[in-house]
Coordinates of C-alpha atoms in Angstrom, one line a residue:
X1 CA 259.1 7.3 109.1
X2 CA 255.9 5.5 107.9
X3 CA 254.1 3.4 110.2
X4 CA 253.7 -0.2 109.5
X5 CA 250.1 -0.5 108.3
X6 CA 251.1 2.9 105.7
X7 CA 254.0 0.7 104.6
X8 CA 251.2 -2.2 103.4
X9 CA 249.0 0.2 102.1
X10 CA 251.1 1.6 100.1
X11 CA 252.7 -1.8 98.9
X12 CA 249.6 -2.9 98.1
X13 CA 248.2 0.0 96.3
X14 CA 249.9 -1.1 93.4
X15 CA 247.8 -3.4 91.2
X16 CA 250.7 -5.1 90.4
X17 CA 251.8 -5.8 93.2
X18 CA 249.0 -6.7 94.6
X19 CA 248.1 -9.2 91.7
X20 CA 251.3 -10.8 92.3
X21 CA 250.6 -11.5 96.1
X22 CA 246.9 -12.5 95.5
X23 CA 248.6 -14.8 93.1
X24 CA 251.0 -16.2 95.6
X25 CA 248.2 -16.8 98.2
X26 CA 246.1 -18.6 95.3
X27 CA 248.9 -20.8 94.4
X28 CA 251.6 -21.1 96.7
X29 CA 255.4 -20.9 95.5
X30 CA 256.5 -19.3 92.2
X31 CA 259.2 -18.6 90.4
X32 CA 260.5 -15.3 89.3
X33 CA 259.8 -16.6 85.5
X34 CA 256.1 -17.9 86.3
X35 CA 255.4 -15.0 88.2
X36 CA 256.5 -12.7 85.3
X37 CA 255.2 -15.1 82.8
X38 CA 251.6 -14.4 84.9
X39 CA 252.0 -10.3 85.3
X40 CA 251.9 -9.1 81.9
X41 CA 255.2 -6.8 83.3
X42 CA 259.2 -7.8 82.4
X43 CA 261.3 -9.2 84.7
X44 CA 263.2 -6.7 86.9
X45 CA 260.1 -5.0 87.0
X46 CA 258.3 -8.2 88.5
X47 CA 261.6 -9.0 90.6
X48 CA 261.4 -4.8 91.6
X49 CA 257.7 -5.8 92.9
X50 CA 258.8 -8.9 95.2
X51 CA 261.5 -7.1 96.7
X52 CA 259.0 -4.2 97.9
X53 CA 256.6 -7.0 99.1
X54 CA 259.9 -8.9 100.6
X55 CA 260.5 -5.9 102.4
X56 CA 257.0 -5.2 103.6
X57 CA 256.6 -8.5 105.0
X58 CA 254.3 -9.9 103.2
X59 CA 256.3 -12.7 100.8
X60 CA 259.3 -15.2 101.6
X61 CA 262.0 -15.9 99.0
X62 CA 264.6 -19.1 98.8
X63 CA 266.6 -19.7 96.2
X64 CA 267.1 -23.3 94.5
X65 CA 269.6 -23.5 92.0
X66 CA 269.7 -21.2 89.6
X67 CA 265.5 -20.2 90.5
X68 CA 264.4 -17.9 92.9
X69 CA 261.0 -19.2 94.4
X70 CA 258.8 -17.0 96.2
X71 CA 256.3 -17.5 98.5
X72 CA 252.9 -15.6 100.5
X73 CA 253.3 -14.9 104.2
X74 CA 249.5 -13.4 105.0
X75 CA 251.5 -13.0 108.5
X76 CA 252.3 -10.3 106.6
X77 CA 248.4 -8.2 107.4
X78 CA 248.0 -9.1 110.7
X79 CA 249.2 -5.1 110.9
X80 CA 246.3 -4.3 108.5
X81 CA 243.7 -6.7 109.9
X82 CA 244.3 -5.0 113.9
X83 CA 243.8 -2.0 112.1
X84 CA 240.9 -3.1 110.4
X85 CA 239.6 -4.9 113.7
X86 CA 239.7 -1.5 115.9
X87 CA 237.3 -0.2 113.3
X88 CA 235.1 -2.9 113.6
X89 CA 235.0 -2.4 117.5
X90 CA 234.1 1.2 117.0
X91 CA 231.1 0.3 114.7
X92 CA 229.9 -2.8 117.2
X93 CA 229.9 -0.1 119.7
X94 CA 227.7 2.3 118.0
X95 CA 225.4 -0.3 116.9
X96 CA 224.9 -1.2 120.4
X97 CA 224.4 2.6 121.1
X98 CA 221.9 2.8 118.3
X99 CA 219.7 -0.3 119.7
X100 CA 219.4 1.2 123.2
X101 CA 218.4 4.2 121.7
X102 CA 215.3 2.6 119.7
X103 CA 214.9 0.5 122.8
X104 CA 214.5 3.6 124.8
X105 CA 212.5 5.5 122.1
X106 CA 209.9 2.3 121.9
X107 CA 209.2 2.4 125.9

């Protein structure tokens, strides 16, 4: 079973994908028609799209009348930012370890 953060990689290796979220964050709620309209792709391959990014977290959907509007949830990352974070840790630390070694190589 993939992990979390390999489930939003992999949803967001697609440019596609991940044009239509950066799209969502850029402009807030969309319709299917605007958002297909935008990507250049047909329909049920742009409603295909939300429905992996639905599933991954990463956008809301409500209907209204006869329109489905979807929306960005960057709540979505927070996996993928922890994970990024950790990695930023490790390389703070090893800065630090690099400073006290040109500290000590100076005295």
């Amino acid at each position: 079973m993939p992990s979390t953060q390999d489930r939003l990689f992999a949803t967001l290796a697609d440019p596609t994908r991940r044009a239509i979220f950066e799209r969502l964050c850029r402009h807030g709620e969309q319709t299917v028609a605007v958002l297909t309209a935008a990507a250049g792709v047909s329909q049920p391959a742009v409603s295909k799209h939300l429905g992996v990014l639905k599933r991954a977290g990463l956008v809301r959907h409500r209907a209204a009348g006869r329109n489905a509007h979807y929306s960005a949830d960057p709540r979505g990352l927070a996996p993928l930012v922890d994970w990024i974070g950790s990695y930023g840790a490790f390389w703070n630390d090893r800065f630090d370890d690099l400073e006290d070694l040109l500290k000590r190589m100076d005295n």
